[in-house]
mmCIF file of C-alpha atoms and ligand atoms in Angstrom:
data_model
loop_
_atom_site.group_PDB
_atom_site.id
_atom_site.type_symbol
_atom_site.label_atom_id
_atom_site.label_comp_id
_atom_site.label_asym_id
_atom_site.label_seq_id
_atom_site.Cartn_x
_atom_site.Cartn_y
_atom_site.Cartn_z
ATOM 1 C CA MET A 1 -22.388 7.915 14.735
ATOM 2 C CA ARG A 2 -25.592 8.918 12.881
ATOM 3 C CA GLY A 3 -27.678 5.984 11.642
ATOM 4 C CA GLN A 4 -25.919 3.534 9.438
ATOM 5 C CA SER A 5 -23.713 5.786 7.307
ATOM 6 C CA ILE A 6 -20.691 7.896 8.165
ATOM 7 C CA ASN A 7 -19.664 11.353 6.921
ATOM 8 C CA VAL A 8 -16.369 11.204 5.052
ATOM 9 C CA ALA A 9 -14.169 13.787 3.292
ATOM 10 C CA LEU A 10 -11.441 13.312 0.694
ATOM 11 C CA LEU A 11 -8.218 15.340 0.996
ATOM 12 C CA GLY A 12 -6.377 15.546 -2.347
ATOM 13 C CA CYS A 13 -8.171 14.935 -5.656
ATOM 14 C CA GLY A 14 -5.212 13.985 -7.827
ATOM 15 C CA ARG A 15 -4.441 10.837 -9.784
ATOM 16 C CA ILE A 16 -5.052 8.053 -7.291
ATOM 17 C CA ALA A 17 -8.082 9.760 -5.779
ATOM 18 C CA THR A 18 -9.806 10.257 -9.133
ATOM 19 C CA TRP A 19 -8.887 6.751 -10.349
ATOM 20 C CA PHE A 20 -10.209 5.019 -7.222
ATOM 21 C CA HIS A 21 -11.057 6.689 -3.905
ATOM 22 C CA LEU A 22 -13.480 9.369 -5.146
ATOM 23 C CA GLU A 23 -15.736 6.953 -7.042
ATOM 24 C CA ILE A 24 -15.573 4.312 -4.280
ATOM 25 C CA LEU A 25 -16.551 6.832 -1.582
ATOM 26 C CA HIS A 26 -19.191 8.535 -3.733
ATOM 27 C CA ARG A 27 -20.954 5.229 -4.480
ATOM 28 C CA HIS A 28 -20.450 3.576 -1.080
ATOM 29 C CA PRO A 29 -23.823 2.750 0.529
ATOM 30 C CA LEU A 30 -22.497 3.433 4.050
ATOM 31 C CA VAL A 31 -20.733 6.725 3.250
ATOM 32 C CA GLN A 32 -21.864 10.296 2.734
ATOM 33 C CA LEU A 33 -19.019 11.992 0.870
ATOM 34 C CA VAL A 34 -19.670 15.420 2.346
ATOM 35 C CA ALA A 35 -16.525 17.324 1.320
ATOM 36 C CA ILE A 36 -13.492 17.274 -0.929
ATOM 37 C CA ALA A 37 -10.332 19.413 -0.820
ATOM 38 C CA ASP A 38 -7.632 20.198 -3.333
ATOM 39 C CA ALA A 39 -5.321 23.198 -3.611
ATOM 40 C CA ASN A 40 -5.682 23.092 -7.387
ATOM 41 C CA GLN A 41 -8.980 24.648 -8.538
ATOM 42 C CA ASP A 42 -9.108 22.578 -11.763
ATOM 43 C CA ALA A 43 -8.553 19.294 -9.923
ATOM 44 C CA LEU A 44 -11.228 20.297 -7.409
ATOM 45 C CA GLN A 45 -13.762 21.113 -10.136
ATOM 46 C CA ARG A 46 -13.049 17.848 -11.995
ATOM 47 C CA ALA A 47 -13.622 15.936 -8.764
ATOM 48 C CA LYS A 48 -16.824 17.908 -8.066
ATOM 49 C CA THR A 49 -18.336 16.634 -11.347
ATOM 50 C CA LYS A 50 -17.955 13.086 -9.990
ATOM 51 C CA ALA A 51 -19.278 13.943 -6.516
ATOM 52 C CA PRO A 52 -21.678 16.883 -7.032
ATOM 53 C CA GLN A 53 -23.078 16.719 -3.489
ATOM 54 C CA ALA A 54 -19.672 17.293 -1.840
ATOM 55 C CA ASN A 55 -18.684 20.723 -0.527
ATOM 56 C CA THR A 56 -15.385 21.939 -1.980
ATOM 57 C CA PHE A 57 -12.384 23.396 -0.157
ATOM 58 C CA LEU A 58 -9.084 24.747 -1.473
ATOM 59 C CA ARG A 59 -7.507 24.370 1.989
ATOM 60 C CA TYR A 60 -7.828 21.019 3.720
ATOM 61 C CA GLU A 61 -7.302 22.794 7.053
ATOM 62 C CA ASP A 62 -10.684 24.562 6.532
ATOM 63 C CA LEU A 63 -12.389 21.277 5.642
ATOM 64 C CA LEU A 64 -11.247 19.771 8.957
ATOM 65 C CA GLN A 65 -13.401 22.352 10.783
ATOM 66 C CA ILE A 66 -16.618 20.606 9.659
ATOM 67 C CA ASP A 67 -18.289 19.535 12.912
ATOM 68 C CA ASP A 68 -20.198 16.426 11.893
ATOM 69 C CA LEU A 69 -17.382 14.975 9.799
ATOM 70 C CA ASP A 70 -16.467 11.478 11.019
ATOM 71 C CA ALA A 71 -13.498 10.489 8.879
ATOM 72 C CA VAL A 72 -11.050 11.680 6.235
ATOM 73 C CA VAL A 73 -9.246 9.856 3.447
ATOM 74 C CA ILE A 74 -5.874 11.499 2.762
ATOM 75 C CA CYS A 75 -4.579 11.294 -0.823
ATOM 76 C CA LEU A 76 -2.279 14.313 -0.685
ATOM 77 C CA PRO A 77 1.321 14.288 -1.960
ATOM 78 C CA THR A 78 3.520 12.266 0.378
ATOM 79 C CA HIS A 79 5.360 15.293 1.841
ATOM 80 C CA LEU A 80 2.012 16.475 3.286
ATOM 81 C CA HIS A 81 0.957 13.152 4.843
ATOM 82 C CA ALA A 82 2.328 13.722 8.339
ATOM 83 C CA ALA A 83 1.050 17.310 8.695
ATOM 84 C CA ALA A 84 -2.406 16.453 7.335
ATOM 85 C CA ALA A 85 -2.761 13.321 9.491
ATOM 86 C CA ILE A 86 -1.714 15.245 12.630
ATOM 87 C CA ALA A 87 -4.214 18.042 11.840
ATOM 88 C CA ALA A 88 -6.993 15.487 11.239
ATOM 89 C CA PHE A 89 -6.293 13.613 14.485
ATOM 90 C CA GLU A 90 -6.202 16.927 16.392
ATOM 91 C CA ALA A 91 -9.626 17.702 14.875
ATOM 92 C CA LYS A 92 -10.796 14.269 16.210
ATOM 93 C CA LYS A 93 -11.396 12.714 12.812
ATOM 94 C CA HIS A 94 -10.777 9.072 11.942
ATOM 95 C CA VAL A 95 -8.075 8.836 9.281
ATOM 96 C CA TYR A 96 -7.310 6.628 6.277
ATOM 97 C CA LEU A 97 -3.822 7.825 5.298
ATOM 98 C CA GLU A 98 -2.417 6.816 1.922
ATOM 99 C CA LYS A 99 1.028 5.252 2.168
ATOM 100 C CA PRO A 100 3.728 6.028 3.161
ATOM 101 C CA LEU A 101 3.272 7.598 6.597
ATOM 102 C CA ALA A 102 5.882 10.376 6.323
ATOM 103 C CA ILE A 103 9.008 11.502 4.519
ATOM 104 C CA SER A 104 11.353 12.227 7.438
ATOM 105 C CA PRO A 105 12.192 10.430 10.697
ATOM 106 C CA SER A 106 11.286 13.447 12.841
ATOM 107 C CA GLU A 107 7.652 13.296 11.641
ATOM 108 C CA VAL A 108 7.119 9.710 12.799
ATOM 109 C CA PRO A 109 6.789 10.222 16.585
ATOM 110 C CA GLN A 110 4.632 13.306 15.968
ATOM 111 C CA VAL A 111 2.087 11.331 13.931
ATOM 112 C CA LEU A 112 2.177 8.465 16.419
ATOM 113 C CA HIS A 113 1.571 10.760 19.397
ATOM 114 C CA ALA A 114 -1.229 12.712 17.647
ATOM 115 C CA TRP A 115 -2.970 9.425 16.772
ATOM 116 C CA GLU A 116 -2.626 7.999 20.288
ATOM 117 C CA ALA A 117 -3.868 11.240 21.883
ATOM 118 C CA SER A 118 -6.903 11.414 19.570
ATOM 119 C CA HIS A 119 -8.255 7.915 20.370
ATOM 120 C CA CYS A 120 -9.425 7.933 16.752
ATOM 121 C CA ILE A 121 -9.089 5.147 14.227
ATOM 122 C CA GLY A 122 -6.017 5.492 12.047
ATOM 123 C CA MET A 123 -5.347 3.210 9.115
ATOM 124 C CA ILE A 124 -2.491 3.338 6.641
ATOM 125 C CA GLY A 125 -3.421 2.705 2.999
ATOM 126 C CA PHE A 126 -1.565 -0.505 2.243
ATOM 127 C CA ASN A 127 -4.268 -1.773 -0.084
ATOM 128 C CA GLY A 128 -1.952 -4.473 -1.499
ATOM 129 C CA ARG A 129 -2.600 -6.849 1.397
ATOM 130 C CA PHE A 130 -6.359 -6.665 0.684
ATOM 131 C CA HIS A 131 -5.936 -7.906 -2.895
ATOM 132 C CA PRO A 132 -7.641 -11.312 -3.333
ATOM 133 C CA VAL A 133 -4.447 -12.957 -4.660
ATOM 134 C CA ILE A 134 -2.520 -11.845 -1.565
ATOM 135 C CA GLN A 135 -5.369 -12.936 0.726
ATOM 136 C CA GLN A 136 -5.345 -16.379 -0.938
ATOM 137 C CA ALA A 137 -1.563 -16.659 -0.616
ATOM 138 C CA LYS A 138 -1.808 -15.700 3.056
ATOM 139 C CA GLU A 139 -4.479 -18.327 3.672
ATOM 140 C CA MET A 140 -2.265 -20.982 1.989
ATOM 141 C CA LEU A 141 0.751 -19.927 4.053
ATOM 142 C CA ASP A 142 -1.269 -20.136 7.262
ATOM 143 C CA ARG A 143 -2.267 -23.689 6.247
ATOM 144 C CA GLN A 144 1.435 -24.469 5.595
ATOM 145 C CA VAL A 145 0.614 -25.653 2.054
ATOM 146 C CA ILE A 146 4.254 -25.308 0.907
ATOM 147 C CA GLY A 147 5.887 -26.292 4.199
ATOM 148 C CA PRO A 148 8.586 -24.234 5.907
ATOM 149 C CA ILE A 149 9.456 -21.143 3.856
ATOM 150 C CA THR A 150 13.041 -20.796 2.670
ATOM 151 C CA ALA A 151 12.997 -17.545 0.667
ATOM 152 C CA VAL A 152 10.821 -14.817 -0.851
ATOM 153 C CA GLN A 153 11.284 -12.839 -4.063
ATOM 154 C CA THR A 154 9.132 -9.925 -5.165
ATOM 155 C CA VAL A 155 9.048 -7.599 -8.175
ATOM 156 C CA HIS A 156 6.925 -4.450 -8.114
ATOM 157 C CA THR A 157 7.729 -2.375 -11.166
ATOM 158 C CA SER A 158 6.076 -0.015 -13.609
ATOM 159 C CA PHE A 159 7.041 2.293 -16.441
ATOM 160 C CA ALA A 160 5.330 5.500 -15.424
ATOM 161 C CA LYS A 161 4.872 7.651 -18.561
ATOM 162 C CA SER A 162 4.637 10.706 -16.348
ATOM 163 C CA LEU A 163 4.790 11.429 -12.638
ATOM 164 C CA PRO A 164 3.523 14.415 -10.624
ATOM 165 C CA ASP A 165 6.423 16.856 -10.106
ATOM 166 C CA TRP A 166 6.638 16.104 -6.374
ATOM 167 C CA LYS A 167 7.271 12.431 -7.182
ATOM 168 C CA LYS A 168 10.369 13.212 -9.257
ATOM 169 C CA SER A 169 12.632 14.074 -6.329
ATOM 170 C CA ARG A 170 13.192 12.500 -2.933
ATOM 171 C CA GLU A 171 13.041 15.841 -1.126
ATOM 172 C CA SER A 172 9.364 16.274 -2.018
ATOM 173 C CA GLY A 173 8.427 12.662 -1.252
ATOM 174 C CA GLY A 174 9.397 10.910 -4.463
ATOM 175 C CA GLY A 175 11.658 7.920 -4.901
ATOM 176 C CA VAL A 176 10.784 4.311 -5.254
ATOM 177 C CA LEU A 177 11.626 3.336 -1.661
ATOM 178 C CA LEU A 178 8.847 5.567 -0.320
ATOM 179 C CA ASP A 179 6.554 4.797 -3.234
ATOM 180 C CA LEU A 180 6.821 1.041 -3.884
ATOM 181 C CA ALA A 181 9.230 -0.564 -1.398
ATOM 182 C CA SER A 182 6.878 0.602 1.372
ATOM 183 C CA HIS A 183 4.174 -1.665 -0.140
ATOM 184 C CA GLN A 184 6.611 -4.584 -0.243
ATOM 185 C CA PHE A 185 7.668 -4.132 3.399
ATOM 186 C CA ASP A 186 3.998 -4.258 4.341
ATOM 187 C CA LEU A 187 3.307 -7.390 2.274
ATOM 188 C CA LEU A 188 6.268 -9.224 3.799
ATOM 189 C CA ALA A 189 5.248 -8.369 7.368
ATOM 190 C CA PHE A 190 1.642 -9.385 6.596
ATOM 191 C CA LEU A 191 2.332 -12.637 4.723
ATOM 192 C CA LEU A 192 5.142 -13.886 6.932
ATOM 193 C CA ASN A 193 3.542 -12.694 10.158
ATOM 194 C CA THR A 194 6.839 -11.380 11.423
ATOM 195 C CA PRO A 195 8.410 -7.911 11.543
ATOM 196 C CA VAL A 196 11.223 -6.844 9.224
ATOM 197 C CA THR A 197 14.407 -6.483 11.286
ATOM 198 C CA GLU A 198 17.274 -5.630 8.934
ATOM 199 C CA VAL A 199 17.701 -4.197 5.432
ATOM 200 C CA MET A 200 20.388 -3.888 2.775
ATOM 201 C CA ALA A 201 19.553 -1.755 -0.268
ATOM 202 C CA SER A 202 20.967 -0.196 -3.382
ATOM 203 C CA VAL A 203 19.148 2.618 -5.120
ATOM 204 C CA TRP A 204 19.716 4.213 -8.531
ATOM 205 C CA SER A 205 18.168 6.867 -10.760
ATOM 206 C CA GLN A 206 17.203 6.226 -14.392
ATOM 207 C CA ARG A 207 14.528 8.708 -15.457
ATOM 208 C CA PHE A 208 13.630 10.223 -12.088
ATOM 209 C CA GLU A 209 15.548 10.574 -8.824
ATOM 210 C CA GLN A 210 15.842 7.223 -7.000
ATOM 211 C CA ASP A 211 13.330 5.547 -9.303
ATOM 212 C CA SER A 212 14.768 2.020 -8.923
ATOM 213 C CA ALA A 213 16.014 -0.105 -6.029
ATOM 214 C CA MET A 214 17.072 -3.609 -5.115
ATOM 215 C CA LEU A 215 16.653 -4.715 -1.487
ATOM 216 C CA GLN A 216 17.549 -7.661 0.688
ATOM 217 C CA ILE A 217 15.421 -8.008 3.778
ATOM 218 C CA ARG A 218 15.708 -10.057 6.962
ATOM 219 C CA SER A 219 12.784 -10.645 9.306
ATOM 220 C CA HIS A 220 12.460 -11.879 12.843
ATOM 221 C CA HIS A 221 12.338 -15.722 12.505
ATOM 222 C CA GLY A 222 11.422 -15.221 8.821
ATOM 223 C CA PRO A 223 13.099 -16.287 5.582
ATOM 224 C CA PRO A 224 15.358 -13.903 3.622
ATOM 225 C CA ALA A 225 13.616 -11.799 0.983
ATOM 226 C CA GLN A 226 14.792 -10.071 -2.169
ATOM 227 C CA VAL A 227 12.800 -7.163 -3.620
ATOM 228 C CA PHE A 228 13.115 -5.259 -6.906
ATOM 229 C CA VAL A 229 11.109 -2.029 -7.215
ATOM 230 C CA SER A 230 11.171 0.502 -10.028
ATOM 231 C CA ASN A 231 9.133 3.182 -11.782
ATOM 232 C CA SER A 232 11.322 2.763 -14.867
ATOM 233 C CA ALA A 233 11.008 -0.913 -15.717
ATOM 234 C CA ALA A 234 8.510 -3.292 -17.328
ATOM 235 C CA VAL A 235 5.116 -3.389 -15.625
ATOM 236 C CA GLU A 236 5.083 -6.276 -13.181
ATOM 237 C CA ASN A 237 3.708 -7.070 -9.726
ATOM 238 C CA ARG A 238 4.765 -10.570 -8.778
ATOM 239 C CA LEU A 239 5.586 -12.298 -5.531
ATOM 240 C CA GLU A 240 7.124 -15.731 -5.128
ATOM 241 C CA ILE A 241 7.283 -17.547 -1.805
ATOM 242 C CA ILE A 242 9.529 -20.575 -1.895
ATOM 243 C CA GLY A 243 8.856 -23.392 0.559
ATOM 244 C CA GLU A 244 10.351 -26.828 1.143
ATOM 245 C CA ARG A 245 7.311 -28.494 -0.487
ATOM 246 C CA GLY A 246 6.462 -26.007 -3.257
ATOM 247 C CA ARG A 247 6.250 -22.383 -4.366
ATOM 248 C CA ILE A 248 3.364 -19.920 -4.207
ATOM 249 C CA VAL A 249 3.469 -17.379 -7.039
ATOM 250 C CA THR A 250 1.070 -14.433 -7.124
ATOM 251 C CA ASP A 251 0.620 -12.101 -10.083
ATOM 252 C CA ARG A 252 -1.502 -9.105 -9.186
ATOM 253 C CA PHE A 253 -2.026 -7.875 -12.761
ATOM 254 C CA ALA A 254 -3.025 -11.311 -14.064
ATOM 255 C CA SER A 255 -4.989 -11.893 -10.806
ATOM 256 C CA THR A 256 -3.496 -15.368 -10.427
ATOM 257 C CA VAL A 257 -2.153 -17.406 -7.526
ATOM 258 C CA ARG A 258 -0.322 -20.598 -8.457
ATOM 259 C CA VAL A 259 1.155 -23.318 -6.304
ATOM 260 C CA LEU A 260 4.089 -24.808 -8.204
ATOM 261 C CA PRO A 261 6.358 -27.730 -7.398
ATOM 262 C CA THR A 262 9.932 -27.094 -6.302
ATOM 263 C CA GLN A 263 11.204 -29.288 -9.153
ATOM 264 C CA PRO A 264 10.602 -28.587 -12.851
ATOM 265 C CA ALA A 265 8.282 -31.068 -14.598
ATOM 266 C CA TYR A 266 10.468 -33.858 -16.027
ATOM 267 C CA SER A 267 8.078 -36.775 -16.528
ATOM 268 C CA ARG A 268 5.414 -36.899 -19.259
ATOM 269 C CA VAL A 269 2.713 -37.014 -16.565
ATOM 270 C CA ASP A 270 4.049 -33.877 -14.884
ATOM 271 C CA ARG A 271 4.459 -32.056 -18.187
ATOM 272 C CA THR A 272 0.891 -32.969 -19.207
ATOM 273 C CA ARG A 273 -0.354 -31.709 -15.822
ATOM 274 C CA GLU A 274 1.497 -28.413 -16.386
ATOM 275 C CA LEU A 275 -0.019 -28.064 -19.866
ATOM 276 C CA CYS A 276 -3.532 -28.562 -18.401
ATOM 277 C CA ARG A 277 -2.827 -25.967 -15.697
ATOM 278 C CA ASP A 278 -1.595 -23.464 -18.300
ATOM 279 C CA SER A 279 -4.765 -24.043 -20.368
ATOM 280 C CA VAL A 280 -6.876 -23.270 -17.294
ATOM 281 C CA SER A 281 -4.879 -20.083 -16.789
ATOM 282 C CA LEU A 282 -5.416 -19.232 -20.498
ATOM 283 C CA VAL A 283 -9.182 -19.573 -20.029
ATOM 284 C CA SER A 284 -9.135 -17.244 -17.015
ATOM 285 C CA LYS A 285 -6.968 -14.760 -18.966
ATOM 286 C CA LEU A 286 -9.455 -14.823 -21.861
ATOM 287 C CA LYS A 287 -12.326 -14.263 -19.398
ATOM 288 C CA LYS A 288 -10.450 -11.254 -18.046
ATOM 289 C CA ILE A 289 -10.085 -9.803 -21.556
ATOM 290 C CA ILE A 290 -13.797 -10.313 -22.253
ATOM 291 C CA ALA A 291 -14.942 -8.904 -18.885
ATOM 292 C CA PRO A 292 -12.095 -6.986 -17.279
ATOM 293 C CA THR A 293 -12.604 -6.257 -13.595
ATOM 294 C CA ALA A 294 -11.222 -3.153 -11.938
ATOM 295 C CA GLU A 295 -8.334 -3.460 -9.499
ATOM 296 C CA PRO A 296 -10.275 -4.484 -6.356
ATOM 297 C CA SER A 297 -7.812 -3.808 -3.532
ATOM 298 C CA TYR A 298 -8.549 -0.080 -3.068
ATOM 299 C CA ARG A 299 -12.265 -0.771 -2.638
ATOM 300 C CA LEU A 300 -11.599 -3.663 -0.248
ATOM 301 C CA ALA A 301 -9.200 -1.576 1.862
ATOM 302 C CA LEU A 302 -11.629 1.365 2.049
ATOM 303 C CA ASP A 303 -14.564 -0.961 2.844
ATOM 304 C CA TYR A 304 -12.551 -2.387 5.711
ATOM 305 C CA PHE A 305 -11.695 1.105 7.039
ATOM 306 C CA ILE A 306 -15.337 2.192 6.863
ATOM 307 C CA ASN A 307 -16.397 -0.906 8.787
ATOM 308 C CA CYS A 308 -13.694 -0.314 11.398
ATOM 309 C CA VAL A 309 -14.992 3.236 11.904
ATOM 310 C CA ARG A 310 -18.634 2.119 12.104
ATOM 311 C CA GLU A 311 -17.859 -0.699 14.527
ATOM 312 C CA SER A 312 -15.102 1.140 16.484
ATOM 313 C CA ARG A 313 -12.615 -1.608 15.628
ATOM 314 C CA THR A 314 -8.820 -1.226 15.476
ATOM 315 C CA PRO A 315 -7.706 -1.694 11.887
ATOM 316 C CA SER A 316 -4.683 -3.544 10.619
ATOM 317 C CA PRO A 317 -2.503 -1.983 9.298
ATOM 318 C CA ASP A 318 -2.870 0.881 11.772
ATOM 319 C CA ILE A 319 -0.719 3.969 12.363
ATOM 320 C CA ARG A 320 1.802 2.001 14.439
ATOM 321 C CA ASP A 321 2.218 -0.408 11.513
ATOM 322 C CA GLY A 322 2.739 2.651 9.295
ATOM 323 C CA CYS A 323 5.511 3.824 11.661
ATOM 324 C CA LYS A 324 7.267 0.440 11.582
ATOM 325 C CA ASN A 325 6.935 0.438 7.811
ATOM 326 C CA ILE A 326 8.462 3.872 7.283
ATOM 327 C CA ALA A 327 11.290 2.972 9.678
ATOM 328 C CA ALA A 328 12.145 0.150 7.237
ATOM 329 C CA VAL A 329 12.163 2.637 4.334
ATOM 330 C CA PHE A 330 14.527 4.959 6.248
ATOM 331 C CA ALA A 331 16.767 1.982 7.083
ATOM 332 C CA ALA A 332 16.888 1.103 3.368
ATOM 333 C CA GLU A 333 17.863 4.692 2.540
ATOM 334 C CA LYS A 334 20.669 4.599 5.081
ATOM 335 C CA SER A 335 21.843 1.256 3.734
ATOM 336 C CA ALA A 336 21.919 2.646 0.179
ATOM 337 C CA LYS A 337 24.153 5.480 1.432
ATOM 338 C CA THR A 338 26.509 3.371 3.553
ATOM 339 C CA GLY A 339 26.514 0.012 1.769
ATOM 340 C CA GLN A 340 25.841 -1.667 5.153
ATOM 341 C CA TRP A 341 23.043 -3.841 6.547
ATOM 342 C CA ILE A 342 20.920 -1.555 8.750
ATOM 343 C CA LYS A 343 18.925 -2.785 11.749
ATOM 344 C CA LEU A 344 15.451 -1.330 12.344
ATOM 345 C CA PRO A 345 14.627 0.304 15.698
ATOM 346 C CA ALA A 346 12.768 -1.840 18.218
ATOM 347 C CA GLU A 347 9.021 -1.249 18.338
ATOM 348 C CA ASP A 348 9.146 0.599 21.669
ATOM 349 C CA GLU A 349 11.720 3.041 20.220
ATOM 350 C CA LEU A 350 9.392 4.280 17.451
ATOM 351 C CA GLY A 351 7.670 6.809 19.710
ATOM 352 C CA ALA A 352 10.988 8.492 20.501
ATOM 353 C CA SER A 353 12.437 8.632 17.002
ATOM 354 C CA CYS A 354 13.312 6.455 14.068
ATOM 355 C CA ALA A 355 16.267 8.525 12.944
ATOM 356 C CA PHE A 356 19.302 6.633 11.694
HETATM 357 N N1 NAD B 401 -1.852 2.795 -2.286
HETATM 358 C C1 NAD B 401 -1.421 2.910 -3.515
HETATM 359 O O1 NAD B 401 -1.251 1.929 -4.229
HETATM 360 C C2 NAD B 401 -1.126 4.275 -4.057
HETATM 361 C C3 NAD B 401 -1.033 4.484 -5.447
HETATM 362 C C4 NAD B 401 -0.758 5.766 -5.909
HETATM 363 C C5 NAD B 401 -0.576 6.821 -5.025
HETATM 364 N N2 NAD B 401 -0.656 6.589 -3.690
HETATM 365 C C6 NAD B 401 -0.419 7.678 -2.730
HETATM 366 O O2 NAD B 401 -1.421 8.669 -2.880
HETATM 367 C C7 NAD B 401 -0.869 9.959 -2.674
HETATM 368 C C8 NAD B 401 -1.242 10.861 -3.840
HETATM 369 O O3 NAD B 401 -0.624 10.385 -5.011
HETATM 370 P P1 NAD B 401 -1.116 10.870 -6.461
HETATM 371 O O4 NAD B 401 -0.346 10.079 -7.443
HETATM 372 O O5 NAD B 401 -2.595 10.870 -6.522
HETATM 373 O O6 NAD B 401 -0.567 12.394 -6.456
HETATM 374 P P2 NAD B 401 -1.157 13.651 -7.236
HETATM 375 O O7 NAD B 401 -0.089 14.674 -7.269
HETATM 376 O O8 NAD B 401 -1.749 13.212 -8.541
HETATM 377 O O9 NAD B 401 -2.378 14.140 -6.316
HETATM 378 C C9 NAD B 401 -2.202 14.941 -5.185
HETATM 379 C C10 NAD B 401 -3.271 16.051 -5.176
HETATM 380 O O10 NAD B 401 -3.109 16.794 -3.980
HETATM 381 C C11 NAD B 401 -3.299 18.177 -4.304
HETATM 382 N N3 NAD B 401 -2.602 19.014 -3.314
HETATM 383 C C12 NAD B 401 -1.285 19.343 -3.260
HETATM 384 N N4 NAD B 401 -1.039 20.118 -2.192
HETATM 385 C C13 NAD B 401 -2.231 20.296 -1.559
HETATM 386 C C14 NAD B 401 -2.631 21.007 -0.391
HETATM 387 N N5 NAD B 401 -1.754 21.681 0.366
HETATM 388 N N6 NAD B 401 -3.933 20.963 -0.042
HETATM 389 C C15 NAD B 401 -4.848 20.304 -0.794
HETATM 390 N N7 NAD B 401 -4.515 19.623 -1.913
HETATM 391 C C16 NAD B 401 -3.239 19.624 -2.289
HETATM 392 C C17 NAD B 401 -2.729 18.329 -5.704
HETATM 393 O O11 NAD B 401 -3.267 19.483 -6.357
HETATM 394 C C18 NAD B 401 -3.144 17.016 -6.350
HETATM 395 O O12 NAD B 401 -4.387 17.143 -7.030
HETATM 396 C C19 NAD B 401 0.646 9.752 -2.501
HETATM 397 O O13 NAD B 401 1.000 9.834 -1.169
HETATM 398 C C20 NAD B 401 0.911 8.355 -3.010
HETATM 399 O O14 NAD B 401 1.954 7.700 -2.321
HETATM 400 C C21 NAD B 401 -0.937 5.353 -3.196
#
C-alpha cells in the first residue's frame, strides 16, 4: 500500500452515498477518493461536484479495471450487490459492501467463494453496531450490568416519503426484511454474542411491497427476541434488553442509552430519582437541538474498514457474517410464507447453499 493513504472508489452515488459515504470518503485523511461510478449521468455529475478530483464512470465494471485502486465501497441497489462484490473480489479489490449481501440464496455461496479466493478484505456495511449507543450497550452487557438476559425487543421503523423504484418490490431487492430486519439480525448477533438459530415471521404490505414485518427470533443459548420493522410506521429506532436486574434501553435517534430498573418507581425516592434522570435527558436533548450532530455510525464503520485495509486486519462483520445474516432473512421469508418456525443452516453449510 502506498504511503499512509489508500485509493478508494465509490460504486453507486444514490441516496445513501450522497448523504454519507461520498462526503466521508472525500474528506477522510487516509483516503484518496480516486473514482466514482453511477449508471445515471445526473447522479454521477451531482456526486462529482462533491468530489471533483474523482474520475467518473457510468459502468462500475470499467472502474474496477483501475490498477492502483485498493478498495471499493458498494452502494448500489441491493439486487446488484452480489454481482458487484464478486466482480470487485475478482479484480483483487478490498470491498465494503452495503447491506444486505444478496437477494437470492444462490448468490450467497458465489460471493463467499469469490471473497475467499481473493484473499481480500470484505466487510458488510452493518453500521448500526458501530453507533455509540450500541457500543455502550454492548460494553454494559459484557460487564453483566443487568444480569442474565431474559428477552430482547427492538423497533426499527420509518415513514419513508419516497423510495427508489427498486425498493418498492421484493424482486428488485426491496422489502423490509432485506432492508431493516437485516440490521436487526446483525445487532442481535453482535450484542448477544451468539448466532441466530431460528426465526418466525409475518410480513405485510401497506404502501410498498413487504414494507412491514414482525419477527420472533431464537439464538443459540440466547434469550428470545421480538422485532418490529417497517418503512410505513412512525420513525423509531429503539432496542430494549431485559435482564434479571434491570433493562438497557437504547434510542438511536435520541442518542441515549438508559439503564432502567425492572420494577416501576413506586416510592417517593424512586420517583424523585426518575424525575432527576428525565431532567438530565432533557438537558442532553436541548443540547442536541442547539448543536445537532450528524448520525455517526456510517463514519465509524467506514473508518474501521479503512483501518482494516491499511493494517491488513480481518473486519467484523465480514463477508461470512453477511452470509449468515442473509440466511436469517431468507429463513424469515420462508417463515412468512409457511407460518412455521424456520431453522437457519449451520455455518459450514453456507458455502454450499442457503436455499430453503
Ligand atoms: N447501512 C444502512 O443503514 C443503509 C441505509 C440506506 C441504504 N443502504 C443500502 O445502500 C444501497 C443503496 O441504497 P440507496 O437508498 O442509496 O439507493 P439509490 O437507488 O438511491 O442509489 C443507488 C444508485 O446506484 C445507481 N445504479 C443503479 N444501477 C447501477 C449500475 N448498474 N451501475 C452503476 N450505478 C448504478 C443508481 O443510479 C443510484 O444512483 C442499498 O443496498 C441499501 O440497502 C444502507
